XYZ file of C-alpha atoms in Angstrom:
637
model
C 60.316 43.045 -16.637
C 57.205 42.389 -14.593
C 57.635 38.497 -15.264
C 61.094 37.962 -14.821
C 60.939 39.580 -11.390
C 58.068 37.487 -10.808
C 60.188 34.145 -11.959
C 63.407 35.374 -9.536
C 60.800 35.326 -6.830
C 59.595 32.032 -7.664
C 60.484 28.734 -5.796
C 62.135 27.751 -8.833
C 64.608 30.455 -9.124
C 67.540 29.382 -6.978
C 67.862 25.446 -7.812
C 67.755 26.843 -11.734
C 70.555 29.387 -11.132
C 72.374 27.450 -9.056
C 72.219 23.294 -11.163
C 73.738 26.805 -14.261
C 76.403 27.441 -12.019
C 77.387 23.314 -11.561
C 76.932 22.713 -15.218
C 78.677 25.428 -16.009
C 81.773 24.226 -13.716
C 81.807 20.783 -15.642
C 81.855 23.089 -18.925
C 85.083 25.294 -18.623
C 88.323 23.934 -19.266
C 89.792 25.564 -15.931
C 90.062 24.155 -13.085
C 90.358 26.965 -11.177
C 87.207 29.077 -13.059
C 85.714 25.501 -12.542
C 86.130 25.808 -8.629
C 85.310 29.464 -8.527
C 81.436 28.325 -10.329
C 81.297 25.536 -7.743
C 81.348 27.773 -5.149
C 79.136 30.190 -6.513
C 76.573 27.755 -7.022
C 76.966 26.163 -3.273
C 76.651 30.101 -2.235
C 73.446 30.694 -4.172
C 71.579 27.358 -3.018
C 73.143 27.438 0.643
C 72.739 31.248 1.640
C 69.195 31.018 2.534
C 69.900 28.117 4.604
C 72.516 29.543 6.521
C 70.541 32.363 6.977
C 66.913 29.997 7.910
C 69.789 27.841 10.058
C 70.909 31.165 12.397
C 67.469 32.296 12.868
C 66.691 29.247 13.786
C 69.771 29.290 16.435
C 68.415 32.340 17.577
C 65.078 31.237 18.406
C 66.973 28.292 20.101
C 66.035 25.896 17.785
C 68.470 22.750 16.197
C 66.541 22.226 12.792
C 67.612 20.042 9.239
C 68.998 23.745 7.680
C 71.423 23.658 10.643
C 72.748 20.416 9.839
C 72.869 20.848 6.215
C 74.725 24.351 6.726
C 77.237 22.988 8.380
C 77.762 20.196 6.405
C 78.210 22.833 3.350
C 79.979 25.119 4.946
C 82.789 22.733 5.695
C 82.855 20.932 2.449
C 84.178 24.570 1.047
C 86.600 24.775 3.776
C 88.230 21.256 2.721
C 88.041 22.035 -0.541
C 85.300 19.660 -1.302
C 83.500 21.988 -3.311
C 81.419 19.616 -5.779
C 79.951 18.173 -2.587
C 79.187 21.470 -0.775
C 77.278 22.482 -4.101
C 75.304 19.319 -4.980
C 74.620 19.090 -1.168
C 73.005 22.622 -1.139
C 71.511 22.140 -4.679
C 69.541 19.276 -4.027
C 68.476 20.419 -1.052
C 66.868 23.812 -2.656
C 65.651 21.455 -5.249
C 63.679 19.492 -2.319
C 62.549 22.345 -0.622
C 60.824 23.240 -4.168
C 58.791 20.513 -4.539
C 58.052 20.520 -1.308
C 56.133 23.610 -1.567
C 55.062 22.721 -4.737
C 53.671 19.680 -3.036
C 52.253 21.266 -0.652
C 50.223 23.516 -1.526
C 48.751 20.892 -3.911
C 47.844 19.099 -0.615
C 46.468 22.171 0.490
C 44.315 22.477 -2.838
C 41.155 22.372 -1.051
C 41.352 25.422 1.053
C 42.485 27.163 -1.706
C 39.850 25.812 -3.715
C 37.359 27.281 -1.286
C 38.781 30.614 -1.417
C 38.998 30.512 -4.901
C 34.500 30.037 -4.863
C 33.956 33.193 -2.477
C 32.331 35.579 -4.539
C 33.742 39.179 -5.579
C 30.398 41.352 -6.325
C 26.441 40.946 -5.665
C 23.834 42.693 -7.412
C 21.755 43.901 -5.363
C 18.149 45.956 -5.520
C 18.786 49.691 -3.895
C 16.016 52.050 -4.729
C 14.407 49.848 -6.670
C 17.130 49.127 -9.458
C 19.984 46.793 -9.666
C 23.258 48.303 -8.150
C 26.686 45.844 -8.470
C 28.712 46.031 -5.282
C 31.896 44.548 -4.020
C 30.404 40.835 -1.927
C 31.646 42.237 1.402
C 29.502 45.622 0.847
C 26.134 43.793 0.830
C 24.183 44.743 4.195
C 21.861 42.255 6.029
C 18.571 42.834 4.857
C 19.074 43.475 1.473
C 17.789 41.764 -1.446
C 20.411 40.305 -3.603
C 19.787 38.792 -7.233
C 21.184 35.631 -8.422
C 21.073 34.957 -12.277
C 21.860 31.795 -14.110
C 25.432 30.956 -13.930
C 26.242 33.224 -10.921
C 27.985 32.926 -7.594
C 25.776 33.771 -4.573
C 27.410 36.277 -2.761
C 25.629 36.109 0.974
C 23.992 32.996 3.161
C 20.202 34.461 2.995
C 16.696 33.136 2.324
C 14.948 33.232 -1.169
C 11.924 35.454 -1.198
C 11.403 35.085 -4.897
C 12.125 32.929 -7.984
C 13.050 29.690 -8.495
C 16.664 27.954 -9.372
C 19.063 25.324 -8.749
C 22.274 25.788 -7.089
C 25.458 23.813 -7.157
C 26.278 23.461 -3.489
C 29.133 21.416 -3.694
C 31.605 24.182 -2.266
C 29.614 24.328 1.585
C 28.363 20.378 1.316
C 30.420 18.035 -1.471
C 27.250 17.394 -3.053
C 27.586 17.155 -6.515
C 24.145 16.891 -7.751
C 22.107 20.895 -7.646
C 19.589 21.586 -5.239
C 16.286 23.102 -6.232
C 15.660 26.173 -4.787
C 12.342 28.176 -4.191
C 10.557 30.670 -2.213
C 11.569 29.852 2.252
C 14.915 28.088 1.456
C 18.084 28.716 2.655
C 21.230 29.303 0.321
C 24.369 29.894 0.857
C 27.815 32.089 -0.642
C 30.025 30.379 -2.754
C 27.412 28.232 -4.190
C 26.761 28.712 -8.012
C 23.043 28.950 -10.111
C 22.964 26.071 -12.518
C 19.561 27.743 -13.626
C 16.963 29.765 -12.936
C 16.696 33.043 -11.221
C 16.748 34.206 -7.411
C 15.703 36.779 -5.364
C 17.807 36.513 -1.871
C 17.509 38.624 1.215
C 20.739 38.608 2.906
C 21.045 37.347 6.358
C 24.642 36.755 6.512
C 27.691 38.708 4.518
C 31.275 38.729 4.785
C 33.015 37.048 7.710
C 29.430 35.964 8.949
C 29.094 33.297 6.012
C 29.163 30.022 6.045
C 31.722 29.966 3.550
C 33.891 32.038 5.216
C 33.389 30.160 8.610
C 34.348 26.723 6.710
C 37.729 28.452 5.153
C 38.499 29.986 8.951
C 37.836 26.156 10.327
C 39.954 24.258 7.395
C 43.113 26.926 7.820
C 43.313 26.679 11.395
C 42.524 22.935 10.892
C 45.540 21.873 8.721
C 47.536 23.857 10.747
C 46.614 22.333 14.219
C 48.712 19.301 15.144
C 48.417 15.503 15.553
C 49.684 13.842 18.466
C 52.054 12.189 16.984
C 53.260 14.758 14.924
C 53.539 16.533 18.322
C 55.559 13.310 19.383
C 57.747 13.550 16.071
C 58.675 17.699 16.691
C 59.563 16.638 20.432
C 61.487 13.533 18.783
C 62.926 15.432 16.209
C 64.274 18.207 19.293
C 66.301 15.411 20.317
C 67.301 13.653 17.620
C 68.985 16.248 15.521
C 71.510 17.521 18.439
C 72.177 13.708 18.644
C 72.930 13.890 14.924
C 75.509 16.438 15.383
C 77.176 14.691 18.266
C 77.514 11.594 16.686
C 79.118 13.571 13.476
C 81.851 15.430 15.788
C 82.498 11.762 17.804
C 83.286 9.906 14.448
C 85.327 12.543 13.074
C 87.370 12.752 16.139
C 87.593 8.985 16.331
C 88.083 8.490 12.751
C 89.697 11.761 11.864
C 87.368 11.642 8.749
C 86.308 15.606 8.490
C 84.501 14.301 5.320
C 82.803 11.050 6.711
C 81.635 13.695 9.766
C 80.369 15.824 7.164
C 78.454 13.553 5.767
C 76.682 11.846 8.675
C 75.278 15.241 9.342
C 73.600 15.613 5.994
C 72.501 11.947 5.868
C 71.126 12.339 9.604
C 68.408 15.073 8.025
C 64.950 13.829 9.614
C 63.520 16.114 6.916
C 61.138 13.054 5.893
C 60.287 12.432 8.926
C 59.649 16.152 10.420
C 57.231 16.387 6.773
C 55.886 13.143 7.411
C 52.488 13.789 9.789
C 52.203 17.121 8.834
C 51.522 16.577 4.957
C 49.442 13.191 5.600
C 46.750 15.717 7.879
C 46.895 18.360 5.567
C 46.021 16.250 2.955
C 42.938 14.343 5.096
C 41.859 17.710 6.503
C 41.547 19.113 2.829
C 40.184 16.174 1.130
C 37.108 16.031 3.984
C 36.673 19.255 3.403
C 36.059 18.646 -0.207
C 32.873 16.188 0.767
C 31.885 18.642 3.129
C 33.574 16.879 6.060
C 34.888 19.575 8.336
C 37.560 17.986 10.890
C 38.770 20.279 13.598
C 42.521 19.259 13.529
C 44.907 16.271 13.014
C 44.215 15.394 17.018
C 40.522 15.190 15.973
C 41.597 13.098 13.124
C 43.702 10.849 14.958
C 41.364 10.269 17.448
C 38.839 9.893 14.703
C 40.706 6.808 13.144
C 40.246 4.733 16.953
C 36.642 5.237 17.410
C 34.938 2.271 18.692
C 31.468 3.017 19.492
C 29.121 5.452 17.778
C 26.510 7.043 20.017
C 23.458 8.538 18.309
C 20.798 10.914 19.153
C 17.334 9.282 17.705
C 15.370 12.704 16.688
C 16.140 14.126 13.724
C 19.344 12.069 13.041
C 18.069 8.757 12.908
C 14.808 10.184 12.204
C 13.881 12.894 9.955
C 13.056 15.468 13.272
C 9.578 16.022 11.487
C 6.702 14.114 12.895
C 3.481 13.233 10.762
C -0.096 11.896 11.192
C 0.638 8.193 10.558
C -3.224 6.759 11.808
C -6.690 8.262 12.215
C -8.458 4.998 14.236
C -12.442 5.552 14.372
C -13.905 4.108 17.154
C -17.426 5.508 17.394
C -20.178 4.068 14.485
C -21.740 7.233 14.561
C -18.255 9.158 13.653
C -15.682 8.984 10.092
C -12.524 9.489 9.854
C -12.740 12.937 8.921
C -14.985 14.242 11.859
C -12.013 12.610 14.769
C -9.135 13.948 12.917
C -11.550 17.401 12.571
C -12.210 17.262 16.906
C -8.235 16.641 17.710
C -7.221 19.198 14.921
C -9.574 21.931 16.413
C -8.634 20.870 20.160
C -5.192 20.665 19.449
C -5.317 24.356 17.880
C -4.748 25.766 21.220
C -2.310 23.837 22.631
C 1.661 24.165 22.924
C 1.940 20.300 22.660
C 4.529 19.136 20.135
C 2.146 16.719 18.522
C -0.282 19.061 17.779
C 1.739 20.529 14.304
C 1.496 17.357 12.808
C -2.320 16.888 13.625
C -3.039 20.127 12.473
C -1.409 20.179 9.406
C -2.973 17.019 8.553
C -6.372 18.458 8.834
C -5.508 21.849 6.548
C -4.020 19.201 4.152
C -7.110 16.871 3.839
C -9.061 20.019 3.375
C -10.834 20.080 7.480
C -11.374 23.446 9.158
C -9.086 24.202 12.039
C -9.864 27.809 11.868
C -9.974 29.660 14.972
C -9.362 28.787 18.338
C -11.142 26.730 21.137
C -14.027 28.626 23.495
C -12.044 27.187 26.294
C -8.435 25.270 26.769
C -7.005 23.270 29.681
C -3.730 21.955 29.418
C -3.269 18.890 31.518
C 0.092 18.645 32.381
C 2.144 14.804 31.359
C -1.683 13.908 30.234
C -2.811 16.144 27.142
C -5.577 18.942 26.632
C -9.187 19.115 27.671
C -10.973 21.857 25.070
C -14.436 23.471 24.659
C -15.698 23.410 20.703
C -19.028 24.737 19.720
C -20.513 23.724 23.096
C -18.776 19.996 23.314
C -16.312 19.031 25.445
C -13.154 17.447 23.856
C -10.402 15.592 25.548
C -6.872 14.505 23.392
C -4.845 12.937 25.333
C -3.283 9.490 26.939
C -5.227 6.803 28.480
C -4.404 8.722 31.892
C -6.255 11.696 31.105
C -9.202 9.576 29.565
C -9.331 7.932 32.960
C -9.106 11.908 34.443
C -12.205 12.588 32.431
C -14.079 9.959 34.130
C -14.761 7.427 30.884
C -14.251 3.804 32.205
C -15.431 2.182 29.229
C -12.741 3.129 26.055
C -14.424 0.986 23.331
C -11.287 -0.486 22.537
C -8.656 2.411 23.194
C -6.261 0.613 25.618
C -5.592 -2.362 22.234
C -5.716 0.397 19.682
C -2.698 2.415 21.869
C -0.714 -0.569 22.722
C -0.534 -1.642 18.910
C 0.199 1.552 17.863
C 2.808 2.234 20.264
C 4.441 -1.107 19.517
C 4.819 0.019 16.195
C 7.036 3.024 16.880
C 3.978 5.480 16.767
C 3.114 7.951 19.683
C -0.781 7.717 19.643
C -3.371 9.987 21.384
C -7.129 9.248 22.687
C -9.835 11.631 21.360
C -13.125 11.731 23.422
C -15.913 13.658 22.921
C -18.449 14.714 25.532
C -17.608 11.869 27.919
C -17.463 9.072 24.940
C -14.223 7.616 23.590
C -14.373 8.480 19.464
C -11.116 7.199 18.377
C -7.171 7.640 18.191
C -4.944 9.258 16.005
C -0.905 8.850 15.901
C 1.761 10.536 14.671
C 5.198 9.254 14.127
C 8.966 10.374 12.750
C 9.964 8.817 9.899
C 12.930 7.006 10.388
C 15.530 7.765 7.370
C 15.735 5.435 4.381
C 20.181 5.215 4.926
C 19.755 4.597 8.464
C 20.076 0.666 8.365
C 22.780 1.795 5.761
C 25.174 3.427 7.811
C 24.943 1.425 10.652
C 25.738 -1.388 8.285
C 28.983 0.617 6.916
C 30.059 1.842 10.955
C 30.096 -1.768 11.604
C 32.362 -2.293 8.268
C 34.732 0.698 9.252
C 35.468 -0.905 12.338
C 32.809 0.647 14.868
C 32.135 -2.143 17.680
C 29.453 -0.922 19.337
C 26.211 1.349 17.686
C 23.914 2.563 20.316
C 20.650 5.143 20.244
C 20.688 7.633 23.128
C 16.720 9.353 23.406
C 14.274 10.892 25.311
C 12.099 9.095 23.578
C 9.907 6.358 25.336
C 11.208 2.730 25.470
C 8.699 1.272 22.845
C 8.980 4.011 20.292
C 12.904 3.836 20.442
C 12.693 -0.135 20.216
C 10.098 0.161 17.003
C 13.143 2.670 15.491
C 15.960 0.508 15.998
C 14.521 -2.476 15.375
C 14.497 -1.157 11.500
C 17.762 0.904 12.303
C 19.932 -2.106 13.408
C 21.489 -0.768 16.383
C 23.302 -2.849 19.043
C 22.032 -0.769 21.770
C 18.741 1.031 22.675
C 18.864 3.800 26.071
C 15.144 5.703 26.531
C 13.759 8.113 28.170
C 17.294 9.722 28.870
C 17.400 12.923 29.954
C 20.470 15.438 28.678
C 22.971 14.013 31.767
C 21.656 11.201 31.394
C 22.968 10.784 27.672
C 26.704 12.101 29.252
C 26.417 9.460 31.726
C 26.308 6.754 29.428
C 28.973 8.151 26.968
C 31.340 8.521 30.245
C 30.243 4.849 30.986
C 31.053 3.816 27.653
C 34.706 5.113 27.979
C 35.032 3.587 31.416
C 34.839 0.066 29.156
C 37.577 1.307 27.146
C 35.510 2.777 24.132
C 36.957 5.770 21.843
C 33.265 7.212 21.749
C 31.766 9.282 18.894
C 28.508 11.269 19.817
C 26.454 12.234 16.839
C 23.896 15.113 17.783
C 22.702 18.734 16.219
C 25.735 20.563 17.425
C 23.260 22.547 19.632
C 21.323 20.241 22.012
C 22.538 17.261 23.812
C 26.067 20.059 24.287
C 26.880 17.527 27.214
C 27.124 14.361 25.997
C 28.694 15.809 22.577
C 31.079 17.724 25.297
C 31.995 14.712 26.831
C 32.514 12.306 24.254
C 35.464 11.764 22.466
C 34.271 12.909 19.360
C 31.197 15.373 19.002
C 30.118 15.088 15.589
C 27.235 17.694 14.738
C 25.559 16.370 11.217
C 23.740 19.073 8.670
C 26.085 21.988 9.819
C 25.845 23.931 6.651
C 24.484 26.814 7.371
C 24.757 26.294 11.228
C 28.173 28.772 12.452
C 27.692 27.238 16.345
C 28.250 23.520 14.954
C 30.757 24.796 12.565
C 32.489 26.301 15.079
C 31.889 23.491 18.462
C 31.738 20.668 16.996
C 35.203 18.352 16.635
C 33.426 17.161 12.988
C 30.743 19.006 10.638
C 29.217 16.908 8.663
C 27.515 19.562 6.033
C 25.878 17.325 4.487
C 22.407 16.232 6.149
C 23.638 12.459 5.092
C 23.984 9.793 7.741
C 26.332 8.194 5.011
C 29.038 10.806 5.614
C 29.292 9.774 8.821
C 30.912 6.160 8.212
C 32.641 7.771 5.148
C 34.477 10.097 8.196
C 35.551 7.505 10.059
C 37.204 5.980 6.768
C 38.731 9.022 6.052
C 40.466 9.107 9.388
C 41.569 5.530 9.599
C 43.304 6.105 5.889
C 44.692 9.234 7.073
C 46.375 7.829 9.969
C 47.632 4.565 7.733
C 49.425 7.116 5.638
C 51.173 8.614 8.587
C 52.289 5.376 9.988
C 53.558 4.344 6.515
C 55.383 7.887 5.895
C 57.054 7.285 9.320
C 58.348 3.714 8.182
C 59.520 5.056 4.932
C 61.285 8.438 6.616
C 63.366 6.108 9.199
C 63.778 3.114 7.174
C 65.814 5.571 4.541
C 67.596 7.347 7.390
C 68.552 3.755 8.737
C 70.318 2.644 5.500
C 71.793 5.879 4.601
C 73.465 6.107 7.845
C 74.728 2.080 7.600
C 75.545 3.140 4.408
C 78.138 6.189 5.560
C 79.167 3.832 8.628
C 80.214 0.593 6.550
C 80.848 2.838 3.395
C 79.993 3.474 -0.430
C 77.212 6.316 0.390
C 78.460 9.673 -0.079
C 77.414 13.292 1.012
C 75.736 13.884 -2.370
C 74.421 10.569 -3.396
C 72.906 10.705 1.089
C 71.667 13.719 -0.104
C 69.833 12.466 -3.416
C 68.409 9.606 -1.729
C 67.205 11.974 1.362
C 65.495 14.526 -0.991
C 64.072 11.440 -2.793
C 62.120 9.675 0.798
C 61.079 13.453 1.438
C 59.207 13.260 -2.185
C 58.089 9.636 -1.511
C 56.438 10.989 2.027
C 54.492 13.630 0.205
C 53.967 11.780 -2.481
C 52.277 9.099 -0.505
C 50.008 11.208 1.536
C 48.495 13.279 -1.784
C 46.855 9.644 -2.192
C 44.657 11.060 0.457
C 43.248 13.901 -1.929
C 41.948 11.121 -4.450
C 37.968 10.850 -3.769
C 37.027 7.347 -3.724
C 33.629 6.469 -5.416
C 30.811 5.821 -2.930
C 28.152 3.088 -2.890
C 24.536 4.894 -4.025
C 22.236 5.481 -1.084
C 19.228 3.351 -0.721
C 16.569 3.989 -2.400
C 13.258 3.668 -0.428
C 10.876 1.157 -2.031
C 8.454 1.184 0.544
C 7.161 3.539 3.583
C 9.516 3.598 6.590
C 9.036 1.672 9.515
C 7.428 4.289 11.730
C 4.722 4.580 8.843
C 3.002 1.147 8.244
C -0.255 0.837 7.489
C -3.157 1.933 9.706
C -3.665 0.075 12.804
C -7.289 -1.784 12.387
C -9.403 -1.121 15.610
């Protein structure tokens, strides 16, 4: 009982009842019986359109139901009844795969609702408690065995495993996971076992902030298929007044008839619509989150790509690069040991990397200085065991009274031609060498830039703070057109507004956090390694989840394909209409066979923009055979 109510209910319960009814009417010898079947099956195909037609009316709204209503209705009242049912069979058989269609374009979403996980385990009072996913409370440890869906984003604080994160980033290949990392729900354990405190459940995932972004994504509309609902307000009242002016001309009730059903702009009202659902969905799929089909659009005409040099062109995580001894009496070990130690008390950005060099070549940097002085745009001046310790630039070297450097001044300039940000280390009054640190640029940097220049991106520029020689060392490796340092944050918006001024369609790649400005003001903000990040999720116009410059050119693919589709579905959708209605005009095209061929553009419009959902194979990153550019070998004094 339970599954033939659940059949009636289903989209394919009316054309199947209804194609009974017409084969049916071919089968009994009476004409009359043969009529009365006819009807029927024009009743139970055509009812729901009436009724979808007068609400529309209602709402004051001239859709394709209308027209096809009409049309069916007065085929009946001429006593064309075979046309009035294959008119309203057809189109119930359309509207069928249409859904059916449809949601297949839509697969992605529901694929991502399909990986949010139903129950946690989850350690209360020291033993392990299953709970619905949404009951887990921040704070709480949750286990994660082998095979196993994690059920909150959190932080492992025990165990080791690998997780299959393709769900939140389209990355295939599992991540290894371990003791500090982040994970998130709806990713799976291919091995291993976790321990995960939970830090965000529910509707504070980044799961569940993806599926909110995709539904309200594929829903939000395109320019153009705003254009096409405006076009299509027009068109079909035009439609029906051309159908009542050749039947009173002509006094053809049944030519009138069928210019209305021919005149359906179904393919075309379907046309945009599916095409961004289907782009939205596959992007989402390789962790490509697109706000909407205006996004998209605007996506596909992008002409220069603006990027932000720290940690998107570089990995954001500076590292001792040189250790340059310039005092005989001095190693290596002792000047990295006197900056380490100095550097201990300082808020300077450079000093992590310094210090974490020391720990890691096994030097002291216990404790803190006696005494620290911060020397504001110059570096730090610290007291150590009694000696005086300056770590600095060649300004605050001069501050300290040293005229002779022993060689600083070359030793600085070389470094800093080589991308590197170096800093002077004196000791008591003598100059005892330089160390430099330096952000590795990434290994598919020159890679992407090549492919944005391939997609169709003119113009590739790096926006920085950064000074002028470090940013030229970068992009020198990078392949950028353009180089801007030492920008400050309006200063990046001011050249993205200058940009558009030259009649660029601007992308602004950035963290999704700083640089808000410029990513405001561009045409596209585009925040890259969102996963995990709900402000870029939710800000930016595309999330790239993936920390993977190569995503970036694969976005701007997407887009331009996604856009070729709708331009082709809107050839095909008034290309058919075209012919069908020279076809009624000058004969030979009647309401059912108009109706057959509509249904059939409508199929070849959906049809066309599932291509969208097939993945095509990328090109393997590079793989780096040798250190980075910002790393060469150490600088010689």
């Amino acid at each position: 009982m339970n599954q033939m109510q659940a059949w009636l209910s289903g989209r394919w319960a009316v054309p199947a009842v209804s194609g009974a009814l017409i084969v049916a009417s071919f089968a009994v010898g009476s004409e009359s019986w043969g009529d009365v079947l006819m009807v029927a099956a024009a009743v139970v195909a055509g009812w729901q359109i009436v009724l979808t037609a007068v609400r529309a009316l209602m709402a004051k709204v001239i859709g394709i139901d209308l027209l096809v209503a009409v049309a069916a209705i007065g085929a009946v009242v001429i006593g064309e009844y075979w046309e009035a049912a294959a008119v309203t069979f057809l189109f119930a058989i359309g509207h069928a795969l249409e859904n059916a269609t449809l949601t297949r374009t839509r697969s992605a979403l529901a694929e991502l609702v399909a990986v949010a996980p139903d129950v946690a385990v989850v350690l209360r009072d020291g033993e392990q408690t299953e709970v619905p996913a949404a009951a887990v409370v921040a704070g709480e440890t949750v286990l994660v065995k082998n095979g196993a869906k994690v059920p909150v984003d959190g932080v492992v604080i025990g165990g080791n495993g690998a997780l299959d994160e393709a769900s939140i980033t389209g990355e295939s290949i599992p991540v290894e996971k371990s003791d500090g990392d982040q994970v998130f729900a709806g990713t799976v354990s291919r091995g291993g076992f976790l321990q995960v405190e939970a830090t965000g459940v529910g509707a504070d995932t980044t799961l569940a902030r993806i599926i909110h972004r995709v539904e309200e994504a594929q829903d939000a509309k395109a320019r153009t298929q705003a254009f096409m609902d405006r076009f299509s307000a027009w068109y079909t009242p035009a439609i029906i007044v051309l159908a009542v002016a050749v039947g009173l001309v002509t006094g053809d009730v049944v030519l009138a008839l069928t210019l209305l059903v021919i005149g359906c702009p179904g393919a075309l009202v379907i046309s945009i619509p599916v095409a961004v659902v289907a782009g939205i969905g596959r992007g989402a799929k390789d962790g490509i989150l697109v706000k909407g089909g205006e996004f998209l659009e605007t996506s596909a005409r992008i002409s220069a790509v603006a990027l932000d040099k720290t940690g998107t062109l570089t990995e954001g995580r500076p590292r001792l690069t040189d250790v340059v001894v310039l005092d005989d009496g001095l190693d290596r070990a002792a000047v990295l040991s006197w900056a380490a130690r100095a550097e201990a008390g300082s808020e300077h950005p450079l000093a992590r990397p310094v210090i974490s060099a020391a720990r890691d070549e096994g030097l002291s940097v216990a404790g803190l200085p006696e005494t620290t002085e911060p020397v504001p745009g110059k570096g730090i001046v610290a007291t150590l065991d009694g000696h005086r310790v300056a770590v600095g630039n060649l300004a605050l070297i001069a501050a300290e009274g040293i005229t002779d450097d022993d060689g600083a001044a070359a030793v600085v300039d070389a470094l800093a031609s080589a991308g590197r940000t170096p800093v002077v280390v004196a000791l008591d009054g003598r100059v005892v060498g330089v160390v430099a640190v330096a952000d590795r640029v990434r290994v598919d940097a020159p890679e992407m830039v090549r492919r944005l220049h391939a997609a169709g991106v003119r113009k590739v520029l790096m926006l920085t703070g950064d000074t002028e020689r470090v940013a030229r060392a970068v992009a020198a490796q990078v392949g950028v057109d353009e180089v801007r340092a030492g920008l400050l944050p309006e200063d990046k918006l001011a050249a993205i507004a200058e940009l558009q001024r030259e009649g660029h369609t601007v992308a602004m790649v950035g963290d999704g956090v700083n640089d808000a400005p410029a990513l405001a003001t561009a045409d596209i903000g585009v925040a890259m390694g969102a996963a995990g990040t709900g402000v870029a999720i939710e800000t930016a116009d595309i999330a790239l989840m993936r920390d993977d410059l190569l995503t970036l050119p694969q976005a701007l693919l997407l887009a331009r394909r996604t856009v070729g589709v709708m331009r082709q579905n809107i050839v095909i959708a008034l290309a058919t209409v075209a012919l069908l209605l020279a076809g009624v005009l000058l004969g030979g095209v009647t309401m059912a066979v108009g109706m057959l061929v509509h249904e059939v553009s409508v199929l070849v419009v959906i049809a066309n923009a599932m291509r969208l959902l097939r993945r095509r194979s990328r090109p393997a990153p590079p793989v780096a055979t040798q250190p980075a550019p910002t790393q060469p070998a150490p600088v010689q004094a």
